[in-house]
mmCIF file of C-alpha atoms in Angstrom:
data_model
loop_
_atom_site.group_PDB
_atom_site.id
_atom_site.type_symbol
_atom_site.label_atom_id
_atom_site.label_comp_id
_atom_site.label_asym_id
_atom_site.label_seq_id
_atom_site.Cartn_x
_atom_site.Cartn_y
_atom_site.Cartn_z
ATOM 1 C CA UNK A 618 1.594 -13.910 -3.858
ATOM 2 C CA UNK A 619 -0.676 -11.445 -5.384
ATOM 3 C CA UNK A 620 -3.322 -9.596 -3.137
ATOM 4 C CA UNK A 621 -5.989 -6.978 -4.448
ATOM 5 C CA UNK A 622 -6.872 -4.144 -1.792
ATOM 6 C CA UNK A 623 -10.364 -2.543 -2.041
ATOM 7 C CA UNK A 624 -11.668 0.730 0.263
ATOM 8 C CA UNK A 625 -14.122 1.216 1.913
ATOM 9 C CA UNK A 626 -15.966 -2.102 2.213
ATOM 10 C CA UNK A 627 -19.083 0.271 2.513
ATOM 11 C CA UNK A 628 -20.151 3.647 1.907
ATOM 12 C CA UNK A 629 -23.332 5.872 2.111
ATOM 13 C CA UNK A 630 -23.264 9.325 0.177
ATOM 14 C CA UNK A 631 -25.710 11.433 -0.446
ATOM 15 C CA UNK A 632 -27.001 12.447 -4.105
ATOM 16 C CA UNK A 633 -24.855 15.239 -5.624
ATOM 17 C CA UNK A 634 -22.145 14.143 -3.137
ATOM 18 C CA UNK A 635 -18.376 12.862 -4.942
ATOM 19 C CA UNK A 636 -16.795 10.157 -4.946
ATOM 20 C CA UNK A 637 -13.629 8.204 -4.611
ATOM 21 C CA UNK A 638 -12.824 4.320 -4.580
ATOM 22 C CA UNK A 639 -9.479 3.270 -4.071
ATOM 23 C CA UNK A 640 -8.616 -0.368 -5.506
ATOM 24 C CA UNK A 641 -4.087 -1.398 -4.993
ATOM 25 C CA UNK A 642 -2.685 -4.425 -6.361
ATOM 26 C CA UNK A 643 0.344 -6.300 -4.671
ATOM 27 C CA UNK A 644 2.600 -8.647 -5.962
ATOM 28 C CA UNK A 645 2.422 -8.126 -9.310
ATOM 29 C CA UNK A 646 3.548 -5.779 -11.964
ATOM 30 C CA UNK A 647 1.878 -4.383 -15.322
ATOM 31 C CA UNK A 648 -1.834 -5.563 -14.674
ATOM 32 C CA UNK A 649 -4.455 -4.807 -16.740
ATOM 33 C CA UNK A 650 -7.027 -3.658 -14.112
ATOM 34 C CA UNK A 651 -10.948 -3.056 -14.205
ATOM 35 C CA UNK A 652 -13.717 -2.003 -12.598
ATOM 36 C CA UNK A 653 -17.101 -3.484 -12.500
ATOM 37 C CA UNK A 654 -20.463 -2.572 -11.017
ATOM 38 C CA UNK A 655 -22.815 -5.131 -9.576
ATOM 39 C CA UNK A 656 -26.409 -4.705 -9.271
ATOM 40 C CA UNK A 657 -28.550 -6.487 -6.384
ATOM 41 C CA UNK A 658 -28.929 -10.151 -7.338
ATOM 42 C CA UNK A 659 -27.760 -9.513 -11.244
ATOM 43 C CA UNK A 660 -24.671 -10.272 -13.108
ATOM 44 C CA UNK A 661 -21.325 -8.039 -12.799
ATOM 45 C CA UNK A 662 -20.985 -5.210 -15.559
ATOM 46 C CA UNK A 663 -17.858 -3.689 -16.788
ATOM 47 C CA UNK A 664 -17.251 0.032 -16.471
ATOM 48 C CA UNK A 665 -13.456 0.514 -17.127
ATOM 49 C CA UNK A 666 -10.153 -0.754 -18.016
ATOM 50 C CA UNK A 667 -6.841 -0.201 -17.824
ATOM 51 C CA UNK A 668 -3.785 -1.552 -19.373
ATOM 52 C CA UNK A 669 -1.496 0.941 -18.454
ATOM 53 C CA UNK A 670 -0.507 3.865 -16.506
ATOM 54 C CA UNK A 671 -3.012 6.810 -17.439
ATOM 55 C CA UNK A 672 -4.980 4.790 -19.750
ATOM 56 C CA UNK A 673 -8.424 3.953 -19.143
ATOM 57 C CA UNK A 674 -11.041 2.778 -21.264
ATOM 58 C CA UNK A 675 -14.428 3.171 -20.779
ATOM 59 C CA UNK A 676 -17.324 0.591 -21.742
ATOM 60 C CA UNK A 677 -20.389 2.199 -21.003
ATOM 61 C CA UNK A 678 -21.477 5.899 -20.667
ATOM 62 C CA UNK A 679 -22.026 7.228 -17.453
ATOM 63 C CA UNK A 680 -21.999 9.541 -14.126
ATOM 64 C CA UNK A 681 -18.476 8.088 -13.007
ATOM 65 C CA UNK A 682 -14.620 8.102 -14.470
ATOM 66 C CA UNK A 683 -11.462 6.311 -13.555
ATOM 67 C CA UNK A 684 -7.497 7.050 -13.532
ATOM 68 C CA UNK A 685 -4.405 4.835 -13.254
ATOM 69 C CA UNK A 686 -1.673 7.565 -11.613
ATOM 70 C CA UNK A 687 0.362 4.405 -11.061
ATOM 71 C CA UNK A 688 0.959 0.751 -12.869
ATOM 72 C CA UNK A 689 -0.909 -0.762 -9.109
ATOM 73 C CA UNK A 690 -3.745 1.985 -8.388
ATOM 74 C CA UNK A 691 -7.211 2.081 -9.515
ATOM 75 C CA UNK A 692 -9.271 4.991 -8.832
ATOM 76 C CA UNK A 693 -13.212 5.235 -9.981
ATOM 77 C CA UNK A 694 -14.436 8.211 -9.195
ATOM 78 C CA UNK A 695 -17.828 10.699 -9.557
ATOM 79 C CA UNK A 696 -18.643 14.309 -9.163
ATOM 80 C CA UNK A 697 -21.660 14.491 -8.349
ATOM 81 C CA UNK A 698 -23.565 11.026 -7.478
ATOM 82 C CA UNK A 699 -26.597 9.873 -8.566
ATOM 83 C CA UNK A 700 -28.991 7.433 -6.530
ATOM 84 C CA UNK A 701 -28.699 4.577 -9.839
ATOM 85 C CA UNK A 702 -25.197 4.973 -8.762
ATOM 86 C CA UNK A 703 -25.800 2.797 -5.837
ATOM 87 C CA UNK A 704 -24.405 -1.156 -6.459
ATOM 88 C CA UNK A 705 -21.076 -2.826 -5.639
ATOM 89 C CA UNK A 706 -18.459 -2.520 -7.077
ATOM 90 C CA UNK A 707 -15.764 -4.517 -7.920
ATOM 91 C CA UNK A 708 -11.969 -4.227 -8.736
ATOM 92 C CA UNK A 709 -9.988 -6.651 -10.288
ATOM 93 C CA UNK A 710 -6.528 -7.480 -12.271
ATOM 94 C CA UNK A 711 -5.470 -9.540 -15.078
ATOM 95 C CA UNK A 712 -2.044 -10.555 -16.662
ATOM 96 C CA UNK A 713 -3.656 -12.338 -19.171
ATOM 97 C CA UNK A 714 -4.750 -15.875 -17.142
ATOM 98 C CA UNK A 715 -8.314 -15.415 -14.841
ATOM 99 C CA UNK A 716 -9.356 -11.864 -13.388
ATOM 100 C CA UNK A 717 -8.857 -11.869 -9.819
ATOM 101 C CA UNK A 718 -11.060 -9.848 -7.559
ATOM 102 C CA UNK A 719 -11.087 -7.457 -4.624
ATOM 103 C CA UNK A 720 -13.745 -7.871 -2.003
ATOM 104 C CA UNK A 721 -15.833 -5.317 -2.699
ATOM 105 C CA UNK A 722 -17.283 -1.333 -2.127
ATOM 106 C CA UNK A 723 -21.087 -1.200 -0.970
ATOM 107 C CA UNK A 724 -22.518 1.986 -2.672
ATOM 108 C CA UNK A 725 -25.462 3.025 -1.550
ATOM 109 C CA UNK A 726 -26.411 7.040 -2.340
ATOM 110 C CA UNK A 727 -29.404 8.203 -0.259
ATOM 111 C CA UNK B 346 -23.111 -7.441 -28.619
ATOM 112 C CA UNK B 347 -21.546 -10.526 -27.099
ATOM 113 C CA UNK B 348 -23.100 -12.250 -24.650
ATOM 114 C CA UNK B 349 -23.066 -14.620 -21.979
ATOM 115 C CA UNK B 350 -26.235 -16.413 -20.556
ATOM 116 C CA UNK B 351 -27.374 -18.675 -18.397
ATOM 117 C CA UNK B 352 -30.031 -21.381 -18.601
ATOM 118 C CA UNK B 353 -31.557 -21.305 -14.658
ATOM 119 C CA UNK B 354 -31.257 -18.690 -12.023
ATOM 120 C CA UNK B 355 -31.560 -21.104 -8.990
ATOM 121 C CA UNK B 356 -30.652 -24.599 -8.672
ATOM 122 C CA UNK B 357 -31.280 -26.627 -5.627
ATOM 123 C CA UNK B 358 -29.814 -29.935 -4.920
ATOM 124 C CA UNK B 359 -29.593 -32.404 -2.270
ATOM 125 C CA UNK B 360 -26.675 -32.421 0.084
ATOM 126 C CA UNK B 361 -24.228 -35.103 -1.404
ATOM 127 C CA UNK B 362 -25.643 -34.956 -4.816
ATOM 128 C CA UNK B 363 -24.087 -33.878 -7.411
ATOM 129 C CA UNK B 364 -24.696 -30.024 -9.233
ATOM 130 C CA UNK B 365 -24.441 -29.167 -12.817
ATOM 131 C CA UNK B 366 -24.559 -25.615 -13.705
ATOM 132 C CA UNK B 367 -25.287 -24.201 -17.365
ATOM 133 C CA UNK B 368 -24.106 -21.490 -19.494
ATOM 134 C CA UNK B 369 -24.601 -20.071 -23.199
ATOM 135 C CA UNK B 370 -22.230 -17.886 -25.239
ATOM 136 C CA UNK B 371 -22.740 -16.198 -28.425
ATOM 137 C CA UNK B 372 -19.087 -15.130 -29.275
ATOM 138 C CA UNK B 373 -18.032 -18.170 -30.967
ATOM 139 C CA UNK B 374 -14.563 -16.025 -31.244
ATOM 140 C CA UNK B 375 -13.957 -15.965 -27.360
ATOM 141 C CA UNK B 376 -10.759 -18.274 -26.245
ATOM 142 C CA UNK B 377 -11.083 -18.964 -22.683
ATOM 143 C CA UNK B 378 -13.644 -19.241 -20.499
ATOM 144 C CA UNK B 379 -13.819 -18.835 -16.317
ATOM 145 C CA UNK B 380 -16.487 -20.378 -13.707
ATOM 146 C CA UNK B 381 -16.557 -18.151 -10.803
ATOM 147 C CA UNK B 382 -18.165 -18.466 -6.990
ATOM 148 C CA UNK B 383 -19.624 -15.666 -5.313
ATOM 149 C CA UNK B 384 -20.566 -15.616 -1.540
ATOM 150 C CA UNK B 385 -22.813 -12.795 -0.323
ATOM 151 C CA UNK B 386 -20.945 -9.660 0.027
ATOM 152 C CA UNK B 387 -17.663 -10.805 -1.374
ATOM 153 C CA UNK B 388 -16.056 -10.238 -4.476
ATOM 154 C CA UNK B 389 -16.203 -13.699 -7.464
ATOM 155 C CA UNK B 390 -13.680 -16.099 -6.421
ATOM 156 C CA UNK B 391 -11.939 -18.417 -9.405
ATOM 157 C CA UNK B 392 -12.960 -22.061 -9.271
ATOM 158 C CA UNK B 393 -11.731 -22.992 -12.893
ATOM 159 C CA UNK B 394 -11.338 -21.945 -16.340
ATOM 160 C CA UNK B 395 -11.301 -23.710 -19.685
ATOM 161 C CA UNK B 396 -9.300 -22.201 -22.966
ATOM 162 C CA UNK B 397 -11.029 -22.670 -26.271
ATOM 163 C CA UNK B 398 -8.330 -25.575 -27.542
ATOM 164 C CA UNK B 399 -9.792 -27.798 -24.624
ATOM 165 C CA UNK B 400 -13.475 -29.688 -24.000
ATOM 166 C CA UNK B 401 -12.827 -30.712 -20.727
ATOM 167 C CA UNK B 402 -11.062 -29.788 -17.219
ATOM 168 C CA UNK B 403 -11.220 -31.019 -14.041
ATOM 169 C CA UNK B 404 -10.554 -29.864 -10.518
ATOM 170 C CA UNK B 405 -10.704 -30.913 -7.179
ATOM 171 C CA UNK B 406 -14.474 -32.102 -6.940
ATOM 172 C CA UNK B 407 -15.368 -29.673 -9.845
ATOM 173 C CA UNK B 408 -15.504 -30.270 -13.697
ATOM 174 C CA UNK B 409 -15.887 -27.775 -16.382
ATOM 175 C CA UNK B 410 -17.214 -28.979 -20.270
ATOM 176 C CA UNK B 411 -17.188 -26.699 -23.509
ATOM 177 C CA UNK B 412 -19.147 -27.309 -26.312
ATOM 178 C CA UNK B 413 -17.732 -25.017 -28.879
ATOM 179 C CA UNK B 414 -19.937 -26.506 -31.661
ATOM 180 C CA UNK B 415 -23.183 -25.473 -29.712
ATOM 181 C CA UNK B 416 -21.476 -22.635 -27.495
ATOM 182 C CA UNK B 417 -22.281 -24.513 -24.316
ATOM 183 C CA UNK B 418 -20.199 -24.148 -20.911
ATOM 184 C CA UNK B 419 -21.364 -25.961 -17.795
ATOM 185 C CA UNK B 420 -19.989 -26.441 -14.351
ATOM 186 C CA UNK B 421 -20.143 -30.071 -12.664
ATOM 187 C CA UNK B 422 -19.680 -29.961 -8.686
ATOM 188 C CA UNK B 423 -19.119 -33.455 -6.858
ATOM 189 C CA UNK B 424 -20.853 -34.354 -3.519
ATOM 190 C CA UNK B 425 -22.581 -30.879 -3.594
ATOM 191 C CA UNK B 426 -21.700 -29.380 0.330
ATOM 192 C CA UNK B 427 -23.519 -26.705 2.301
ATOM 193 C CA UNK B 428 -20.286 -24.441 1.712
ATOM 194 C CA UNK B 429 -21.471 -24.619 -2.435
ATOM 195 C CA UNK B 430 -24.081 -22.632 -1.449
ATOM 196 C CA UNK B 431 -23.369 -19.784 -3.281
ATOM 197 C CA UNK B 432 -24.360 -17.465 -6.946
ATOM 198 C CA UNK B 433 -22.181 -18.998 -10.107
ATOM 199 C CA UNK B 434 -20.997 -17.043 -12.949
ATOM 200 C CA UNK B 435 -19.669 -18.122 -16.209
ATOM 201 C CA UNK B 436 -17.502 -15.572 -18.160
ATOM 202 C CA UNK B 437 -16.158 -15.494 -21.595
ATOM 203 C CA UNK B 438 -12.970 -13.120 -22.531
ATOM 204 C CA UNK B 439 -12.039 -12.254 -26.036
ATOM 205 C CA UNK B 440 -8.551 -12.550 -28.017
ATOM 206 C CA UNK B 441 -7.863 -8.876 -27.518
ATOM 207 C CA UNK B 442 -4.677 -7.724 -25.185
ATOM 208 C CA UNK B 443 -7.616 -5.830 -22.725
ATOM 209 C CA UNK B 444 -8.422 -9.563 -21.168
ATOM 210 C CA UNK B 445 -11.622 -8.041 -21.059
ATOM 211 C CA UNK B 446 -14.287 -10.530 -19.333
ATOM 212 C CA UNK B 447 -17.974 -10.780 -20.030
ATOM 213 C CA UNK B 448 -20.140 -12.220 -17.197
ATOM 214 C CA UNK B 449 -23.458 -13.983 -17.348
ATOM 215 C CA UNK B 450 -26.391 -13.025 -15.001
ATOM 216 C CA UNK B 451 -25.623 -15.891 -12.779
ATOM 217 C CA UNK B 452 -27.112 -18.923 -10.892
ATOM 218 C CA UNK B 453 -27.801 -19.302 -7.181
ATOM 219 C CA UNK B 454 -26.811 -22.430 -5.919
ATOM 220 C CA UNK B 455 -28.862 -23.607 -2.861
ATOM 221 C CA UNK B 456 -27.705 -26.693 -1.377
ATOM 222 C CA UNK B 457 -30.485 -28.593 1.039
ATOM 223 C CA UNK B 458 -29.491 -30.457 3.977
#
């Protein structure tokens, strides 16, 4: 079966700090994979995509990036953070039925 | 752009009774459409989805209806339990190869004892 690996469940970083989120997928080969950012008690947004090895589309312009160095890995990523930064984050994969999601990153920058 | 809404931010029901939970789209293009359950902390969990060919799909204790004429999606839960309890999102996804999902703001189900 298919399982989605998110790390770490939390995090605190301070502004100006970088950042790296780590999201595997098992079990399954060729997903398109995404991440999404969740703000406190609001709906889940998208922030990047990925159909394939070392492409990654972005949907909205911000402080943070993402790579695919391999057809299961999903990195998102920052250089400097910003406190609006803070949220949770989401991975998840697709082969073209429902999105299944990882558990979750708690981002809060102090 | 596209978007997906939802009519109420909290419903609260009776133990036993039974939910119904509301959603709007505006891409009348989009081809499938997926309820999702979050619990605090966790990441959405699939309940049940819905492609654009069908009006109607049921599930252990949960139904989903589309309306494509007036963009309408809702979510019917059964015998509401205390393990409902949770925030529901509708999403819509597009016919484009990215599978690409758009999420609504969400409702918070509380269930009452």
């Amino acid at each position: 079966s298919q399982t989605i690996h998110q790390w770490p469940a939390t995090l605190v970083q301070p502004v100006g700090s970088p950042l790296s989120l780590e999201c595997t997928v098992e079990g399954t080969s060729n997903p398109n994979l995404y991440w999404y950012r969740q703000a406190a008690g609001r709906g889940l947004q998208l922030l990047f995509y990925s159909v394939g090895i070392g492409q990654i589309s972005s949907e909205v312009p911000q402080n943070l990036s993402a790579s695919r160095p391999q057809d299961r890995q999903f990195i998102l990523s920052s250089k400097k953070l910003l406190l609006s930064d803070s949220g949770f984050y989401l991975c998840a994969w697709s082969t073209g039925g429902s999105a299944f999601f990882g558990q979750g990153t708690r981002l809060t920058v102090v | 752009g596209e978007s997906v809404g939802l009519h109420l931010p909290t419903l609260s029901v009776q133990e036993g009774d039974n939910s119904i939970i509301n959603c709007a789209y505006s891409n009348s293009a989009s081809d499938y459409f997926i309820w999702y359950k979050q619990e605090s902390g966790k990441g959405p969990q699939f309940i049940i989805d819905i492609r654009s060919n069908m009006d109607k799909r049921q599930g252990q204790r949960v139904t989903v209806l589309l309306n494509k004429t007036v963009k309408h999606l809702s979510l019917q839960i059964a015998a509401t339990q205390p393990g409902d309890s949770a925030v529901y999102f509708c999403a819509e996804r597009g016919m484009d190869s990215s599978y690409k999902l758009i999420f609504g703001s969400g409702t918070r189900l509380l269930v009452r004892p």
